[in-house]
Every structure is written in structure tokens, then in C-alpha cells.
Short mmCIF file of C-alpha atoms in Angstrom, two decimals:
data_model
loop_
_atom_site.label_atom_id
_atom_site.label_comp_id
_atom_site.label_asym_id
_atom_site.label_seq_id
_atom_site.Cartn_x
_atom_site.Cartn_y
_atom_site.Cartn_z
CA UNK A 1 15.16 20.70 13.73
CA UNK A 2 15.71 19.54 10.54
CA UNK A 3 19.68 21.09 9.93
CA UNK A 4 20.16 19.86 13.44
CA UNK A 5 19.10 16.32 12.00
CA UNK A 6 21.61 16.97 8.95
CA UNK A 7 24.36 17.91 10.84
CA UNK A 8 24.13 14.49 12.77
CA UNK A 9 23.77 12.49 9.63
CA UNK A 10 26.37 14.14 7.70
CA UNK A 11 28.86 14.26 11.07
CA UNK A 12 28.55 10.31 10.24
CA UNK A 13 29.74 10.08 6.90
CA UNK A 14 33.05 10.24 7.24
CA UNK A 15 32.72 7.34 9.95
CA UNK A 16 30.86 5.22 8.00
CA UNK A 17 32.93 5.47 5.32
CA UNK A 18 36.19 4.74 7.03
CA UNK A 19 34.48 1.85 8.06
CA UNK A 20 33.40 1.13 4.51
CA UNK A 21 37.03 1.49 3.34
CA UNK A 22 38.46 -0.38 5.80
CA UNK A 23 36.14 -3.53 5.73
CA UNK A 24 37.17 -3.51 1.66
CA UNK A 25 40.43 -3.28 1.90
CA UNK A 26 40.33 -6.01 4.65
CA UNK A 27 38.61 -8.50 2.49
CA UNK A 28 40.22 -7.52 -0.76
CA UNK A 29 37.20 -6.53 -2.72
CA UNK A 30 38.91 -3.38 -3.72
CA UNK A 31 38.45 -4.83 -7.80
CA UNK A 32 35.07 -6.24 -7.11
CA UNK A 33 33.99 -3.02 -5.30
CA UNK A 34 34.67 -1.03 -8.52
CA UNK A 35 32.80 -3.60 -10.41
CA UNK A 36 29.78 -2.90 -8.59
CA UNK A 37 29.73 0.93 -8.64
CA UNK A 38 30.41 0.70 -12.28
CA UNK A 39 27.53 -1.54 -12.83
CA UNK A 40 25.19 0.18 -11.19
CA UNK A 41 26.18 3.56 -12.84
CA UNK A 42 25.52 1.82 -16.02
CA UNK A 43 22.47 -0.09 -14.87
CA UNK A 44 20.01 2.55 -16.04
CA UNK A 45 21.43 3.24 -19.65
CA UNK A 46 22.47 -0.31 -20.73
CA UNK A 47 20.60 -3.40 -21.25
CA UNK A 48 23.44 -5.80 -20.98
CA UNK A 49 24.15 -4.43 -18.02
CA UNK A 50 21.09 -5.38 -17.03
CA UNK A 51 20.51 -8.55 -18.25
CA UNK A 52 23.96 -9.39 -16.59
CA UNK A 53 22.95 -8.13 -12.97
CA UNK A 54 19.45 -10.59 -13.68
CA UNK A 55 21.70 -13.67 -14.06
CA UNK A 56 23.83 -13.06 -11.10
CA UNK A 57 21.04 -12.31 -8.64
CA UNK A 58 19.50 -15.72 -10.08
CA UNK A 59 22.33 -17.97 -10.26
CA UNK A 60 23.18 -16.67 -6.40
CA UNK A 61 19.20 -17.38 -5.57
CA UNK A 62 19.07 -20.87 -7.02
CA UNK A 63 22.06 -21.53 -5.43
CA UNK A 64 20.79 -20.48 -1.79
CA UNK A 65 17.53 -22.53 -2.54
CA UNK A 66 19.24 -25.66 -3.77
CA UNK A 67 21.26 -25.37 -0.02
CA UNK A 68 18.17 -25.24 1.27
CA UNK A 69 16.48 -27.98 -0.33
CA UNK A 70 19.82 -30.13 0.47
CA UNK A 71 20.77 -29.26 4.00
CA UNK A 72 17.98 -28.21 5.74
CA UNK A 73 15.57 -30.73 7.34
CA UNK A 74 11.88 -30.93 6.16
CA UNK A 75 10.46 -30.00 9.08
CA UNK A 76 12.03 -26.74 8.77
CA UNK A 77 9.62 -23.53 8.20
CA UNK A 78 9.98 -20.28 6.83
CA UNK A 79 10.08 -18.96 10.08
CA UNK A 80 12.95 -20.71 11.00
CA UNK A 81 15.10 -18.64 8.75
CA UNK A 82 16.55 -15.16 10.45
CA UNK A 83 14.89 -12.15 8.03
CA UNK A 84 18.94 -11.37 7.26
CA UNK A 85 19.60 -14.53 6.15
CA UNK A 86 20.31 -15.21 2.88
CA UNK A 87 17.71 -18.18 3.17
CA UNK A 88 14.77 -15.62 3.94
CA UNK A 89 15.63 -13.48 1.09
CA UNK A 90 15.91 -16.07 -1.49
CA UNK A 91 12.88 -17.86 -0.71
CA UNK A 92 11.31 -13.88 -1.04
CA UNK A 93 12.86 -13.57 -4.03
CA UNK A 94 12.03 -16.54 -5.81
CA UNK A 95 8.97 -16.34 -7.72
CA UNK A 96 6.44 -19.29 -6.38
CA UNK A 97 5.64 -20.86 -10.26
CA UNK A 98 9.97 -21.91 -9.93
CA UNK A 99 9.44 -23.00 -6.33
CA UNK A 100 7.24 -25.68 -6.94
CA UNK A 101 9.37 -27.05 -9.47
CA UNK A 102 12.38 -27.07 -7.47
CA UNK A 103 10.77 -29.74 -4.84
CA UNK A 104 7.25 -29.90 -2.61
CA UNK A 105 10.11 -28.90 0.23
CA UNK A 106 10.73 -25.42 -1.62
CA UNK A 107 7.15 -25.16 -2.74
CA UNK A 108 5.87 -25.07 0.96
CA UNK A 109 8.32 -22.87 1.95
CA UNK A 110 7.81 -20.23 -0.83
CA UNK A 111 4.05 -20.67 0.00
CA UNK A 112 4.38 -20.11 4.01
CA UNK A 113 6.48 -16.90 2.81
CA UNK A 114 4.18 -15.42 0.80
CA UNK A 115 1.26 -16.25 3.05
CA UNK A 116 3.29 -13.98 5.62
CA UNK A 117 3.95 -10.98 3.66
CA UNK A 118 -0.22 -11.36 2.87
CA UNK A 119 -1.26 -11.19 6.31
CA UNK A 120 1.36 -8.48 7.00
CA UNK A 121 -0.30 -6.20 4.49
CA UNK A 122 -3.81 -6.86 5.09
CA UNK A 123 -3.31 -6.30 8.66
CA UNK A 124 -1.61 -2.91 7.67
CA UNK A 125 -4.32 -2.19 5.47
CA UNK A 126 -7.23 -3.24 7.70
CA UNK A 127 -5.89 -0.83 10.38
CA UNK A 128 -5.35 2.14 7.50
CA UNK A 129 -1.83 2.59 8.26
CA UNK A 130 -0.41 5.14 6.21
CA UNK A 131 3.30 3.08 5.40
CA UNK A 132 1.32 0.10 4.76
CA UNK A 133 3.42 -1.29 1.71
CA UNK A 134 5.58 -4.16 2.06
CA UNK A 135 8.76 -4.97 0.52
CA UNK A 136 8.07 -8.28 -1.20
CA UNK A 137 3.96 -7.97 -1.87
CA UNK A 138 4.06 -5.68 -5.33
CA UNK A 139 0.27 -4.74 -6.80
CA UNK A 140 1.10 -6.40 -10.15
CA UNK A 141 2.64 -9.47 -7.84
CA UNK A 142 -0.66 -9.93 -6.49
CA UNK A 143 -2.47 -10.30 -9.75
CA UNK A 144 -0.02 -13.47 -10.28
CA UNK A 145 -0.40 -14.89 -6.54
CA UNK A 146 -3.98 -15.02 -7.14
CA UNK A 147 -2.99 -17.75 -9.52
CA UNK A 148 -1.57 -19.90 -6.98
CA UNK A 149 -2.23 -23.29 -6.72
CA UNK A 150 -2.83 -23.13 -2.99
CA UNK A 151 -6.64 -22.12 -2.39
CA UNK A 152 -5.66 -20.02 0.93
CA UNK A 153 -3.20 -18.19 -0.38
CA UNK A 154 -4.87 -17.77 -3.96
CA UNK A 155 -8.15 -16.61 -1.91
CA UNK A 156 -6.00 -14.11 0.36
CA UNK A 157 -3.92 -12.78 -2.43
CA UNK A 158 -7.45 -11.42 -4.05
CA UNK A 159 -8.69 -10.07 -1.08
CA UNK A 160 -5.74 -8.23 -0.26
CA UNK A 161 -5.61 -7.10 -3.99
CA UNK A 162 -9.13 -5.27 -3.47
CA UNK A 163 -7.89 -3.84 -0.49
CA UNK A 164 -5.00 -2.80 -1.76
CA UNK A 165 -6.63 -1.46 -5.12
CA UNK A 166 -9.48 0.56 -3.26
CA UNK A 167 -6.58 2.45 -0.54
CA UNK A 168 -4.55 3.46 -4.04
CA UNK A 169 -7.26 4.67 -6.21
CA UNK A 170 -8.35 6.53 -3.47
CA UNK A 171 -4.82 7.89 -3.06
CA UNK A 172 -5.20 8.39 -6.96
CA UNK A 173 -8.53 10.78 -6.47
CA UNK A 174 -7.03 12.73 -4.06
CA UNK A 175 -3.59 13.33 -5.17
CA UNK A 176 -3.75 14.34 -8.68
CA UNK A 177 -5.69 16.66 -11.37
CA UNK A 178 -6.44 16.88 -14.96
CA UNK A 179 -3.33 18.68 -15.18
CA UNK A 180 -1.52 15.91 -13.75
CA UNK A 181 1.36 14.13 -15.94
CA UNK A 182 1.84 10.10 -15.90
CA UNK A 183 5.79 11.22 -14.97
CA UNK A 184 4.21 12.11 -11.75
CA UNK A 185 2.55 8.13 -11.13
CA UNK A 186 4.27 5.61 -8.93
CA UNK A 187 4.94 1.79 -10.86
CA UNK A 188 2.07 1.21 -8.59
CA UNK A 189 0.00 3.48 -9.40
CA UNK A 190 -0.07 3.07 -13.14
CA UNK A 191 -0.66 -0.82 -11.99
CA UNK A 192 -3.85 0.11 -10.35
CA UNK A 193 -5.13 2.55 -13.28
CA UNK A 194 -4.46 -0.22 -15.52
CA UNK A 195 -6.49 -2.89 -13.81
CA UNK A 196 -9.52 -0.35 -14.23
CA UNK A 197 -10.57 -1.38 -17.94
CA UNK A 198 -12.66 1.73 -18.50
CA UNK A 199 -14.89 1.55 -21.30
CA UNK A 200 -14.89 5.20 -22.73
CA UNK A 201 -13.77 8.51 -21.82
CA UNK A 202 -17.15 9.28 -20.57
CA UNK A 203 -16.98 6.71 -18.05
CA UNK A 204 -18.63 7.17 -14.76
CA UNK A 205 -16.99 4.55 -12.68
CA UNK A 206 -13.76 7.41 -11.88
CA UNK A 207 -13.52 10.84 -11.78
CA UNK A 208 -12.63 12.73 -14.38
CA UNK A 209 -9.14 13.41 -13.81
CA UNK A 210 -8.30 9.59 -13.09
CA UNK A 211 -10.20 8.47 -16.18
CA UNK A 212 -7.71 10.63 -17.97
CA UNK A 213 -5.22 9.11 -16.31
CA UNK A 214 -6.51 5.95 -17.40
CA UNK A 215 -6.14 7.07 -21.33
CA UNK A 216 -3.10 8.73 -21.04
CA UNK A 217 -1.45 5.34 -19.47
CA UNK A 218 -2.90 3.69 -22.53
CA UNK A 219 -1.43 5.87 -25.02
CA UNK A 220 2.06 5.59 -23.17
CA UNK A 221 1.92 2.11 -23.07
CA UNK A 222 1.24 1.34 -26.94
CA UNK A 223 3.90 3.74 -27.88
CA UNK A 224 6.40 2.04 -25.59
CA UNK A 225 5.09 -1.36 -26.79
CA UNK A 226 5.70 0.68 -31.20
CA UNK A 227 9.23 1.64 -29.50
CA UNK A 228 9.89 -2.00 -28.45
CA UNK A 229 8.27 -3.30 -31.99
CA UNK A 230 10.87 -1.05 -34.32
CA UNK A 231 13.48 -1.82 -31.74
CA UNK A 232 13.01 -5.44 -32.14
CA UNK A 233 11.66 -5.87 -35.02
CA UNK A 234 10.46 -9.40 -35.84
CA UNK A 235 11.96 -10.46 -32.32
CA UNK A 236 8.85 -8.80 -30.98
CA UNK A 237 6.77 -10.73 -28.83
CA UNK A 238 3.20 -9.34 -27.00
CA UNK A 239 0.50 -11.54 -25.14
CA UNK A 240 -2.59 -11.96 -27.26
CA UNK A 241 -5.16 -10.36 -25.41
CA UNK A 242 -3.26 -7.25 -25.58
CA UNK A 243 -3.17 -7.30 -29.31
CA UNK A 244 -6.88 -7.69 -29.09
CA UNK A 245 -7.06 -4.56 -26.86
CA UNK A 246 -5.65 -3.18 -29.95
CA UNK A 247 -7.99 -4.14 -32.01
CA UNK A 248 -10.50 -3.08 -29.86
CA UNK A 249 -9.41 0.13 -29.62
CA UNK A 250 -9.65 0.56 -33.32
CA UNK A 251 -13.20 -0.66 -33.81
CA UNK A 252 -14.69 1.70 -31.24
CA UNK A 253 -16.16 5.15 -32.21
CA UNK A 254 -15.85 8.51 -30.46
CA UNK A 255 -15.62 6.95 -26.73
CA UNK A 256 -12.26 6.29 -27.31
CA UNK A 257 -9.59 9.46 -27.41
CA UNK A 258 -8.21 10.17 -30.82
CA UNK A 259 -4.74 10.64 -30.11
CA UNK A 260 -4.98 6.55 -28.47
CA UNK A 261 -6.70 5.40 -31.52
CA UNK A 262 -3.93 7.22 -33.40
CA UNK A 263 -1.14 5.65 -32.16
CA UNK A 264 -3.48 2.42 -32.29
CA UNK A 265 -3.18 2.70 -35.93
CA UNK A 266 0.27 3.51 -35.92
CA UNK A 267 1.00 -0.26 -33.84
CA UNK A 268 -1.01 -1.82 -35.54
CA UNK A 269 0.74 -1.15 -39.37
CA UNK A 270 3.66 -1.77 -38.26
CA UNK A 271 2.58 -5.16 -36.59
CA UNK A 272 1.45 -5.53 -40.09
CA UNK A 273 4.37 -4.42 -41.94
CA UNK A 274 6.86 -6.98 -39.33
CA UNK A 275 4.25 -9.87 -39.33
CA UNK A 276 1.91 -9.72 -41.88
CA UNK A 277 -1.43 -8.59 -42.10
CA UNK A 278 -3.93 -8.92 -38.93
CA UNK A 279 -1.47 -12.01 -38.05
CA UNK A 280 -0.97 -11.83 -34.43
CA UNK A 281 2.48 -11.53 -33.02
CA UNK A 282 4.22 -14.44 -31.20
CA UNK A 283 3.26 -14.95 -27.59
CA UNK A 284 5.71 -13.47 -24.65
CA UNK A 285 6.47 -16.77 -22.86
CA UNK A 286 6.80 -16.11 -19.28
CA UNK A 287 10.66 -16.64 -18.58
CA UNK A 288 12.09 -17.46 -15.02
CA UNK A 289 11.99 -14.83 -13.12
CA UNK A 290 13.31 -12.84 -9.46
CA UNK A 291 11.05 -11.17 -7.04
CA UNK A 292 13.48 -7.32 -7.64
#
């Protein structure tokens, strides 16, 4: 069944990308079609690259939004806007802290969205469906939603968040082993594992194999963060209460695992060596930012 399956898809290819070719050629994007490819060839290796994809998507957003804001009359919901519209994805996209300042219009609008992609996924996860993710509700998006001013959908946000944590960890217990390697993890799930805050390796709260998980994420993510620190140098920026997770990890005895409080050490002197002695690095500023 499944080569039968292939040989349909594949008999389409050349179809579809006829159609492709024509349609460009049509609408002489031929340059700007080229653009694209190359950018996202070099999407995953270059920074600028990056960056310069970021500031398209948001000029385009705030541009859609602004529309909005001007043409569109205040009675209007979010349901009102077709899911292919460029209207629903913006206000999706947009994160909710930007909304509000754009006008109470915007705000309500980003705040019926988001209140729709909540009850989507706790309905999905209420009835254990297996594909319950959705597209616009991340786990680490949640953890900011729960800061929104709006009491129902702050209150709805953390409920779906427990939900949501308890259906991946369980995921987590089943899927993997202690021979498992963090490579293997989904964004996700290295999301959850981080929200755990074990105490020690001895921890009873987990298994085994997920508290190792747990340590091994920690390790990876101080290294990344040393990376980022030589990389940057004194352009570094961290939020406080992870440099006192540091800390923390360097005051604790034998419940912690030595190759963590190793690299702990490591950080740490060259925190030291960029910013002076125990001085704690300046504070990463939340920027404006896209729902991706």
C-alpha cells in the first residue's frame, strides 16, 4: 500500500510543478523566487540571514495589523477573519504583550484568538487525542499567556499548561531510556523537562531515566549559554534568575552531577573574567517578537 501511495504522490510532481513554474513566470517573481530558496538554504547556517527573514515577517505583520486596526469596524471579531487570510495569521502571529499596545481594538482581537487556540487544545487534550498539538499554542507560549492581563485567558492558559505538561511527561516516561540522547527530544519536550526544577539526581518525583534527562538538558543548556558568552563576549546578556541557578548549582554538594557543576564553574569564570567578579550580567530585555 504504501509504494502504491508513492507512486500517486510522485505521479504529481511534475504537475504541481508545472503549475509552480507557470504561476512564477506569470507574475514575474522569477528574481524574488530565487531570493527565497537562497534564503532559506542559508537560513540554518547564517544569522543575518536570520535576523533578516525576522524583520520581514514583522514589518509584513504590523503592516496587516495596522490595516486592521484602520479599516475594519470595531465590531469586527476574530472570527470574522477567513483562517487563510492574512488577517487570521497576523493576529496568530503577533505576540499579545505588542497587541495591546497597538490599540484596545487589536488587544481584543489577539485575546479572542488566543482564547480559541486554548479551547481547541484543551478540548483535544480532554478527549486524549493522539494529534492534539496546535499550530499557534507552543508549551513555552503557554508559560507567557499565563501572564496575560485577561483573567480568563490567564486562568485557561494554566490549566491547559498542566494538561499539556502531564500528556508530555507521560510521553517522556514511555518513550525514552537512560540510554536516551537529548538529540533525540522534541523543542517541546526539553520545554517540559525544564519546567520540572528537580532538586537532585536522586529525586523521586521522575523516573530515573527522565531525571537524567533533566541533568543532561541542564548541562546542554549552560554550555550553549558559555558558547553564546565567548561568542559575545561583553554583549552577553542572561535573565537573573538563571544566573542564580548558577550559583545554585555551585553551592550544592553531591546531589548535583559533577560534569553540570563542572561546566557550572567553567560559566561562571568566564562571567567573571567578561564582567567582573560575582557581578551579574546585564538583563535580556524581552524584544518584540513573532509567534514562528
Amino acid at each position: 500500500m504504501k509504494s502504491v501511495a508513492v507512486g500517486d504522490v510522485r505521479a504529481l510532481i511534475p504537475e504541481v510543478f508545472e503549475t509552480q513554474k507557470r504561476f512564477i513566470w506569470k507574475s514575474r517573481l522569477q528574481e524574488k523566487f530565487r531570493e527565497r530558496v537562497s534564503e532559506t538554504i542559508k537560513f540554518y547556517i547564517d544569522d543575518e540571514v536570520r535576523k533578516h527573514r525576522f524583520k520581514r515577517k514583522f514589518l509584513i505583520v504590523n503592516q496587516i495589523i495596522d490595516t486592521i486596526n484602520e479599516k475594519w469596524d470595531a465590531r469586527t471579531i476574530c472570527s470574522d477573519f477567513p483562517e487563510d487570510s492574512d488577517e487570521y495569521e497576523a493576529l496568530k502571529r503577533i505576540d499579545y504583550r505588542d497587541a495591546c499596545i497597538k490599540s484596545p481594538f487589536i488587544d481584543r482581537l489577539k485575546a479572542e484568538s488566543i482564547l480559541s487556540d486554548l479551547k481547541e487544545l484543551d478540548d483535544k487534550l480532554s478527549k486524549d487525542e493522539k494529534d492534539y498539538g496546535v499550530k499557534w499554542i507552543t508549551f513555552s507560549l503557554l508559560s507567557s499567556i499565563i501572564d496575560h492581563p485577561n483573567k480568563t485567558v490567564s486562568k485557561l492558559a494554566k490549566n491547559v499548561k498542566q494538561k499539556l505538561k502531564s500528556v508530555i511527561l507521560q510521553e517522556i516516561y514511555v518513550k525514552y531510556t537512560t540510554e536516551t540522547n537529548l538529540k533525540h527530544l522534541t523543542k517541546c519536550e526539553k520545554d517540559v523537562l525544564r519546567s520540572l526544577n528537580l532538586n537532585g539526581t536522586n529525586n523521586q518525583q521522575c523516573p530515573q531515566h527522565v531525571v537524567r534527562l533533566y541533568w543532561l538538558l541542564a548541562e546542554d543548556d549552560i554550555n550553549n549559554n558559555c558558547k553564546k558568552l565567548i561568542e559575545k563576549e561583553n554583549g552577553f546578556k542572561m535573565q537573573a534568575w538563571y544566573y542564580d541557578k548558577i550559583i545554585s548549582y555551585l553551592r550544592r554538594g553531591a546531589d548535583v552531577p559533577v560534569p553540570l557543576k563542572q561546566s557550572a564553574w567553567t560559566f561562571k569564570r568566564k562571567l567573571d573574567d567578561t564582567f567582573g567578579p560575582d557581578v551579574v550580567p546585564p538583563t535580556l530585555i524581552r524584544t518584540i517578537s513573532l509567534i514562528d
